[in-house]
Backbone as CSV, one residue per row, in Angstrom:
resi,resn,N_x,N_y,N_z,CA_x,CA_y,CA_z,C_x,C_y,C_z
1,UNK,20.602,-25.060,13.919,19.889,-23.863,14.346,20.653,-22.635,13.865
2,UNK,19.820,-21.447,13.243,20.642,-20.804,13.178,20.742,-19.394,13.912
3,UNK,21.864,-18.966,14.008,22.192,-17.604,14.465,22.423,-16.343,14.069
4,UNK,21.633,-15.405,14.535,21.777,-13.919,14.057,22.106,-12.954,15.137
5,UNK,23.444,-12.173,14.583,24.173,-10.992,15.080,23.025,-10.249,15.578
6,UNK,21.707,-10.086,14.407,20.297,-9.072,15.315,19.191,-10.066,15.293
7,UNK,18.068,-9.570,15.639,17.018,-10.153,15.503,15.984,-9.596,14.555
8,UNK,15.410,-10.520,13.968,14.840,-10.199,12.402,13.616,-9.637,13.201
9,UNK,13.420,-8.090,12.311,11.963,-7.634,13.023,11.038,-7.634,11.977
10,UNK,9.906,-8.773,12.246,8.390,-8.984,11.536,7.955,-7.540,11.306
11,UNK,7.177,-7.145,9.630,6.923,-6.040,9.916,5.410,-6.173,10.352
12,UNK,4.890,-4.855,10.484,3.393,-4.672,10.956,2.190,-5.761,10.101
13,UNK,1.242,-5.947,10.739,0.412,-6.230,10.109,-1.046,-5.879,10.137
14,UNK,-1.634,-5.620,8.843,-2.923,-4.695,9.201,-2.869,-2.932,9.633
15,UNK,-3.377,-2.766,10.647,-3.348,-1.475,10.777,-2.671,-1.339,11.680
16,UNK,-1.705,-1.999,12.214,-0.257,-1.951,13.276,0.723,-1.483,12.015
17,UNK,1.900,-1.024,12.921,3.213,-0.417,12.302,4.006,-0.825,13.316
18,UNK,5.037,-1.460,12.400,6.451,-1.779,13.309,7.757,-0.893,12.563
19,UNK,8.186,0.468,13.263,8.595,1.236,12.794,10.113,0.858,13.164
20,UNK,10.613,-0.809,13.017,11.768,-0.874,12.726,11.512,-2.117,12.177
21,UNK,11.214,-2.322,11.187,10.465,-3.090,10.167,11.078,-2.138,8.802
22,UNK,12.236,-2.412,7.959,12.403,-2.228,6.914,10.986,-1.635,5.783
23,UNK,10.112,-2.707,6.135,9.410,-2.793,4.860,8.362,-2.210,5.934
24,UNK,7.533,-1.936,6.663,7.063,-0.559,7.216,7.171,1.110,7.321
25,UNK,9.346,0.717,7.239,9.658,2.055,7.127,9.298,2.417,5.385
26,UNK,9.193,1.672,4.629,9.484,1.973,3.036,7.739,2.421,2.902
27,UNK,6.503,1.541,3.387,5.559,1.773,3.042,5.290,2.836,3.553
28,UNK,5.520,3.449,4.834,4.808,4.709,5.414,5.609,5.681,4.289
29,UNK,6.576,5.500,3.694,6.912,6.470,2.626,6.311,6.630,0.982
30,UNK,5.250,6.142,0.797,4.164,5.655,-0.377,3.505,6.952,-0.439
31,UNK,3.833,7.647,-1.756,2.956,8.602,-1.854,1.148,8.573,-1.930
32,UNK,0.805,9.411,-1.048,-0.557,9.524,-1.595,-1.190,10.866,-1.950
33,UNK,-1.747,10.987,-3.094,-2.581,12.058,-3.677,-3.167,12.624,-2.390
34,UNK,-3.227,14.047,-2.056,-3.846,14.650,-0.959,-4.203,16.082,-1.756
35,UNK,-5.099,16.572,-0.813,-5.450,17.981,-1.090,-5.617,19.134,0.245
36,UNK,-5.138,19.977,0.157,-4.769,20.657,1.541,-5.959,21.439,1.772
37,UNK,-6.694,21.544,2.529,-8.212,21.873,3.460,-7.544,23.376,4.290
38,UNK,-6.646,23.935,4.174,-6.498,25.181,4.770,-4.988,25.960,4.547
39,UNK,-4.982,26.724,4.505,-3.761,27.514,3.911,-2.672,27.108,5.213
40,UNK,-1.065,26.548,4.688,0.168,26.646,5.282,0.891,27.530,5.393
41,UNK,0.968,28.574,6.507,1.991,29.723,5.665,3.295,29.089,5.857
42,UNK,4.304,29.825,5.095,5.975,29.485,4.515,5.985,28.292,4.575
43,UNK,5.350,27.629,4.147,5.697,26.648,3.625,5.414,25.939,1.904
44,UNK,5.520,27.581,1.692,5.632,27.083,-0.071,6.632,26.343,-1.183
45,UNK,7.401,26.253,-0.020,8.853,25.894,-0.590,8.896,24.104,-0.740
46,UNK,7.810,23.666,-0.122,7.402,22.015,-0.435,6.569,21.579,-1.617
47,UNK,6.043,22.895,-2.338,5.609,22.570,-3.282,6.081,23.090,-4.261
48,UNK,6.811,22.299,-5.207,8.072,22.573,-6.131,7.013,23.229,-7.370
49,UNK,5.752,23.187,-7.639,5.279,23.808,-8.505,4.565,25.423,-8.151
50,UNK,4.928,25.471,-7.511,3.927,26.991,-6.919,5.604,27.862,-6.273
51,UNK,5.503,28.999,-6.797,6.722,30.127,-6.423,6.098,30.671,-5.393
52,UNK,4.828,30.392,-4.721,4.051,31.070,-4.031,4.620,31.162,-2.516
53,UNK,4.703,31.653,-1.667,5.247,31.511,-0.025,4.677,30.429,0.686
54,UNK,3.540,30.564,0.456,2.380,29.726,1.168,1.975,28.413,0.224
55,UNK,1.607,27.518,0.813,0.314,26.379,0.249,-0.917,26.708,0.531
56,UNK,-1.884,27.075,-0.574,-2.878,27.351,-0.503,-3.927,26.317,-0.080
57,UNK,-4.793,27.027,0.212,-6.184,25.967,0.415,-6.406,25.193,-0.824
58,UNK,-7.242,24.118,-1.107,-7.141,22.890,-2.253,-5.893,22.806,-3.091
59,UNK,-4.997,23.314,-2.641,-3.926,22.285,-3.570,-3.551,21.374,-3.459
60,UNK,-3.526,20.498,-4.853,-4.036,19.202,-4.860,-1.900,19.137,-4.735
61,UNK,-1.506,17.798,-3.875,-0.095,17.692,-3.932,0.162,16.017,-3.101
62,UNK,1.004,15.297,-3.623,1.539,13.920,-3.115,2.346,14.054,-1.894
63,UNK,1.773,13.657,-0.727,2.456,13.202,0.203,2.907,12.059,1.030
64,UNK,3.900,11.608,1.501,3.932,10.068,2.183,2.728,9.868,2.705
65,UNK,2.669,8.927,3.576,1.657,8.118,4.096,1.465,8.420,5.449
66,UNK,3.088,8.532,6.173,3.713,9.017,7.426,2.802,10.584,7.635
67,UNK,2.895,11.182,6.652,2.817,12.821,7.166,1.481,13.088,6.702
68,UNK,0.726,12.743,5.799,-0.871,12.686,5.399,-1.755,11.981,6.828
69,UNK,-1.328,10.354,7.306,-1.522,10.521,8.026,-1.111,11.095,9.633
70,UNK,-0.569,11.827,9.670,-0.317,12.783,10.914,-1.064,14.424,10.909
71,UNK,-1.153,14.480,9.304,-1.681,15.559,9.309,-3.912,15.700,8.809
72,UNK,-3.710,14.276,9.167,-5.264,13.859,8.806,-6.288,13.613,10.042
73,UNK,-6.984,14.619,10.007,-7.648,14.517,11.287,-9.295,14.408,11.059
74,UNK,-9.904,14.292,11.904,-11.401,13.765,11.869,-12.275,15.278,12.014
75,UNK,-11.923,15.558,13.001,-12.263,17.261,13.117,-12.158,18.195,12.819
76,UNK,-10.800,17.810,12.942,-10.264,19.378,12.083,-9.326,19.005,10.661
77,UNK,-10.667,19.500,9.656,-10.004,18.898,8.212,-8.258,19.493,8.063
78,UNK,-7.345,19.253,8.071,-5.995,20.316,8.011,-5.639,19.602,6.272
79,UNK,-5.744,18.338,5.678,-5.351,17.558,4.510,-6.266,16.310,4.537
80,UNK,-7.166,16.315,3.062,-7.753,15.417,2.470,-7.224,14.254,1.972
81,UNK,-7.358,12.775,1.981,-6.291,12.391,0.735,-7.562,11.324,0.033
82,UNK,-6.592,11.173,-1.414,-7.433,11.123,-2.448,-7.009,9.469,-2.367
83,UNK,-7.713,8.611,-3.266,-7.251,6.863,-3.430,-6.430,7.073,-4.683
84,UNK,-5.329,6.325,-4.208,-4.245,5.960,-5.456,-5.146,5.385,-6.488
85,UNK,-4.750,5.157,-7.773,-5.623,4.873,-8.784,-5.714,3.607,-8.408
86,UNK,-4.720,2.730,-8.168,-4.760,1.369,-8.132,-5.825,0.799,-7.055
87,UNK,-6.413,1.682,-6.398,-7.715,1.403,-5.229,-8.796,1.998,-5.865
88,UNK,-8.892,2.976,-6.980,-10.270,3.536,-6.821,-11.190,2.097,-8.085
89,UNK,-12.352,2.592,-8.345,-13.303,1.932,-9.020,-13.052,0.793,-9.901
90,UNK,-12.093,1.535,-10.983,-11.826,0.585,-12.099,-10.695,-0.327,-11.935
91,UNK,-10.158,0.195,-10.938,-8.731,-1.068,-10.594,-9.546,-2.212,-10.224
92,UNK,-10.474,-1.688,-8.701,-10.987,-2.810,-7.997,-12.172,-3.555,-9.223
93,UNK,-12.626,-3.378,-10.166,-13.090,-4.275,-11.297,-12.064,-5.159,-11.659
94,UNK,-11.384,-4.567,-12.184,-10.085,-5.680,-12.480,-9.562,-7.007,-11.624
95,UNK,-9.384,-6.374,-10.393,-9.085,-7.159,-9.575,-10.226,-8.115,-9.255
96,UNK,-11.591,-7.596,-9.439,-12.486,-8.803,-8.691,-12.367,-9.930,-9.978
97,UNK,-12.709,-9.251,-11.005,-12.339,-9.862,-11.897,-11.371,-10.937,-12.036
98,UNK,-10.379,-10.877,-12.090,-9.521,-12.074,-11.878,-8.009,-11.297,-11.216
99,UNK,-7.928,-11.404,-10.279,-6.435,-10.686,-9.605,-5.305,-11.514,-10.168
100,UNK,-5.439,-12.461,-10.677,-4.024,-12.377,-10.811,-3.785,-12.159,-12.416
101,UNK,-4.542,-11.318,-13.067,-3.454,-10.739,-14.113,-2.652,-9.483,-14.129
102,UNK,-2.665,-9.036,-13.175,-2.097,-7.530,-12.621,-0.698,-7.964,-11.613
103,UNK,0.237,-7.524,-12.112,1.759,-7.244,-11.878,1.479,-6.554,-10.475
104,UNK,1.193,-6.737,-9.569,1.433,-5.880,-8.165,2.371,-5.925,-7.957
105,UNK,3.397,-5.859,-8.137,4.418,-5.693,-7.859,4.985,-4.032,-8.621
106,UNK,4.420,-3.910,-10.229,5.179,-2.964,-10.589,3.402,-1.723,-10.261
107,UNK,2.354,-2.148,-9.660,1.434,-1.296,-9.129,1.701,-0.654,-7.953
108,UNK,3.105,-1.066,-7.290,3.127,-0.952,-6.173,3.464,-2.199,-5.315
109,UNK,4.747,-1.837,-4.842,5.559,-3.505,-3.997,4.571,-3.471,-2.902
110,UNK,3.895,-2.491,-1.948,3.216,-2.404,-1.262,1.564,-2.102,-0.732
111,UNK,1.104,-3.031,-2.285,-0.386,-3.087,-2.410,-1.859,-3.294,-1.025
112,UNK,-0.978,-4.604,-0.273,-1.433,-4.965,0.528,-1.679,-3.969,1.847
113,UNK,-0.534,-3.929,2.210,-0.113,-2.903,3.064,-0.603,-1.607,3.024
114,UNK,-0.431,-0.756,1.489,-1.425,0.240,1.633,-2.597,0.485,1.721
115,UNK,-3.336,-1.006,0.972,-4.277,-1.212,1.114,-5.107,-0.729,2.766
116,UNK,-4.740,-1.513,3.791,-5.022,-1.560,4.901,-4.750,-0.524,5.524
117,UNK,-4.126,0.682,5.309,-3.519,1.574,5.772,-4.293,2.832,5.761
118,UNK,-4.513,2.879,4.265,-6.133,3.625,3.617,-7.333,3.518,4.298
119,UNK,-7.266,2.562,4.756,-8.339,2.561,5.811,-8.710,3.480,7.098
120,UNK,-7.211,4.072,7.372,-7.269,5.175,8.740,-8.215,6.360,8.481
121,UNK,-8.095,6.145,6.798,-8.776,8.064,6.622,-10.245,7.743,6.118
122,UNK,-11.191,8.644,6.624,-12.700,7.910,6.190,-12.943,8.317,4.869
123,UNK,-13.338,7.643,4.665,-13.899,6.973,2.684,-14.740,6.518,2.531
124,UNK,-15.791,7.134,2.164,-17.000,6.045,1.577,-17.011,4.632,0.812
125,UNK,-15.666,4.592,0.472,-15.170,3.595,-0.390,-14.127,2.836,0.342
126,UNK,-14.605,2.574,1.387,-13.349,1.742,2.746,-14.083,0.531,2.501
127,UNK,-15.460,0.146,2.885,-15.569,-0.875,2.404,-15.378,-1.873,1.190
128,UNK,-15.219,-1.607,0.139,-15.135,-1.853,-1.145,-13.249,-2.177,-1.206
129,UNK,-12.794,-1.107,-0.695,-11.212,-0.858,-0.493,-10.938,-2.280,0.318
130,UNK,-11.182,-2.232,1.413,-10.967,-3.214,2.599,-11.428,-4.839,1.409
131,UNK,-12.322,-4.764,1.197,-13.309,-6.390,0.260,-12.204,-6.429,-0.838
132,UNK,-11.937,-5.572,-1.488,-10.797,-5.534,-2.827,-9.764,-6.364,-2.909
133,UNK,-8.823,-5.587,-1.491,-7.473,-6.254,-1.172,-7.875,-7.552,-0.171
134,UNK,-8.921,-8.148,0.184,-9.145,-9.013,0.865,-9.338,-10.284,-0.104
135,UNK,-9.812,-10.178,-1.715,-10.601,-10.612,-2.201,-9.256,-11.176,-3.566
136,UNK,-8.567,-9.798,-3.638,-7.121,-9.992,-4.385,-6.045,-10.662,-3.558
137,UNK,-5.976,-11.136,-2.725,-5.273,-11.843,-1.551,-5.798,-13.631,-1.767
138,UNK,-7.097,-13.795,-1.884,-7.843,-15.179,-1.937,-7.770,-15.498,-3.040
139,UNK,-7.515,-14.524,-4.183,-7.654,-15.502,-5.517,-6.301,-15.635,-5.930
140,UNK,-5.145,-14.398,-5.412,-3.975,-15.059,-5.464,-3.385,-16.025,-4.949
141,UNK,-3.857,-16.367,-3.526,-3.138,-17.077,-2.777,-3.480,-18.173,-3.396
142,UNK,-5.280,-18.247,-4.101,-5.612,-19.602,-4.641,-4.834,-20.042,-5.489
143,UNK,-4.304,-19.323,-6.652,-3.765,-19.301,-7.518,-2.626,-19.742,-7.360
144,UNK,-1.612,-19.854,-6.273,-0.683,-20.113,-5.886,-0.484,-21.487,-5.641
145,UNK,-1.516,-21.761,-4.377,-1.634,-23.212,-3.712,-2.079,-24.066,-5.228
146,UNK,-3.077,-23.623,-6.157,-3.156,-24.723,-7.327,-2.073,-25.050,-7.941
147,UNK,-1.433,-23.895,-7.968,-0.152,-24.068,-8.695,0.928,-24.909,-8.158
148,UNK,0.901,-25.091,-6.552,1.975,-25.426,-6.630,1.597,-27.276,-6.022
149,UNK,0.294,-27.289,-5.715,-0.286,-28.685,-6.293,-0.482,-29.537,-7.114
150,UNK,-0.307,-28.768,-8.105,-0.819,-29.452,-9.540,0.508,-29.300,-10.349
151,UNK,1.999,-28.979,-10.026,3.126,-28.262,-10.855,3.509,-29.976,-11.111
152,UNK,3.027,-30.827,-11.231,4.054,-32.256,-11.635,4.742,-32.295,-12.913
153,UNK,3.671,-31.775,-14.088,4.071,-32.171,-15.502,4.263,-30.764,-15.952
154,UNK,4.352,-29.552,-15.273,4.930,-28.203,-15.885,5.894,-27.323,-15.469
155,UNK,6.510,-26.759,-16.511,7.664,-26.001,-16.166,7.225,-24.631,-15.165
156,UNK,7.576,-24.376,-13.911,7.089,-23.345,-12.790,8.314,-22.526,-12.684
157,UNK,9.350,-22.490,-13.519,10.087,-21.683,-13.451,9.536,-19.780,-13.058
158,UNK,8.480,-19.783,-14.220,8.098,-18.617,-13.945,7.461,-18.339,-13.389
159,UNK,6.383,-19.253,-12.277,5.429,-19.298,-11.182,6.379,-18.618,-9.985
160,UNK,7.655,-19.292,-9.922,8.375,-19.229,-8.550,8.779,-17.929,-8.866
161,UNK,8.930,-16.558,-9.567,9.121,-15.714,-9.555,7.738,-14.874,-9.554
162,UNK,6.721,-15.490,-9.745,5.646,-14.488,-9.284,5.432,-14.776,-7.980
163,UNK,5.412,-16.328,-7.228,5.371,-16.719,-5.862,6.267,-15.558,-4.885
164,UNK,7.693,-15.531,-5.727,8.720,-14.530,-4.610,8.414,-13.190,-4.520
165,UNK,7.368,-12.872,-5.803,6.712,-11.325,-5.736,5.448,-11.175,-4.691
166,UNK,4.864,-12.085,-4.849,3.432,-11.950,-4.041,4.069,-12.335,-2.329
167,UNK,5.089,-13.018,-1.860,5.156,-12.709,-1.188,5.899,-11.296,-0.331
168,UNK,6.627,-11.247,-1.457,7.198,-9.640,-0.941,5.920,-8.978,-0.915
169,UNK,5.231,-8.598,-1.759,4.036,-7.589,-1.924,3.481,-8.347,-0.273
170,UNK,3.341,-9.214,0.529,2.321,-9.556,1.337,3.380,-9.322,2.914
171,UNK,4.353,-8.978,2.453,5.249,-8.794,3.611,5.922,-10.258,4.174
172,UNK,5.854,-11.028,3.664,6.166,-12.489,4.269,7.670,-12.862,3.734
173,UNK,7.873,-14.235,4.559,9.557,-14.549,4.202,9.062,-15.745,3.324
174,UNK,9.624,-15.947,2.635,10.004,-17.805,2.432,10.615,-18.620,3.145
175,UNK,10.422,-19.441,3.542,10.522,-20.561,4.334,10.997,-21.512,3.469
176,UNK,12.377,-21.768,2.821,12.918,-22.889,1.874,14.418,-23.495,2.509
């Protein structure tokens, strides 16, 4: 049996956050494309391209995930945010297409995760978003389990390094 000095904390899953979860704290730090819905005063000094005092109304600017959503409200528009490329139209073709020829890992260690996360802010494109990463999850995982059924007569050297990626990207441990 073994023993640990701490106790390993599972991170979130879905639209939970476990904010002492390593890999929770890293994803709520994922930039996302936003656009600001009302003027900030002094606080021009966060946007390294504008000498201006203020953040103006529509400027378009990247913020974590943490502070877009805190500053994303239903009522009162205060910040818009936009879909990372890797969610909008032509990614999710790709992906229905066949997911596993896309490196998620260098799209983003935290595909999954943002995936589901994107979901807090309304989008006409939540459904599609939500079916995407649900859909890139089933043909990888398929892809996986064939693989590691059928590995008798082939070299998987390089399987087991996409296996140790997809599960980082999915938040999970290995069990070996």
């Amino acid at each position: 049996m073994e023993t640990h000095s701490y106790l390993p904390v599972p991170p979130g899953v879905g639209m939970e956050e476990n904010f002492l979860s390593l890999d929770d704290i890293l994803l709520s730090h994922e930039r996302l494309p936003s656009r600001t819905e009302c003027t900030f005063p002094r606080l021009g000094f966060l946007e390294k391209s504008s000498d201006s005092r203020d953040i103006q109304e529509g400027t378009k600017m990247e913020m974590p995930l943490f502070l877009a959503k805190g500053l994303y409200e239903r009522k009162r528009r205060v910040v818009s945010v936009e879909l990372p490329k890797v969610y909008k139209e032509g990614w999710r073709t790709v992906f229905n297409a066949d997911p596993t020829v896309v490196d998620l890992h260098k799209m983003g260690p935290y595909y999954y995760g943002l995936g589901s996360q994107l979901l807090h802010f309304d989008s006409p494109e939540n459904p599609e978003i939500a079916q995407a990463v649900l859909q890139t999850f089933i043909g990888r995982f398929r892809r996986t389990m064939d693989s590691s059924q059928n590995a008798y007569n082939e070299d998987t050297s390089a399987l087991g390094i996409w296996f140790h990626l997809e599960l980082k990207a999915t938040g999970q441990k290995r069990n070996d």
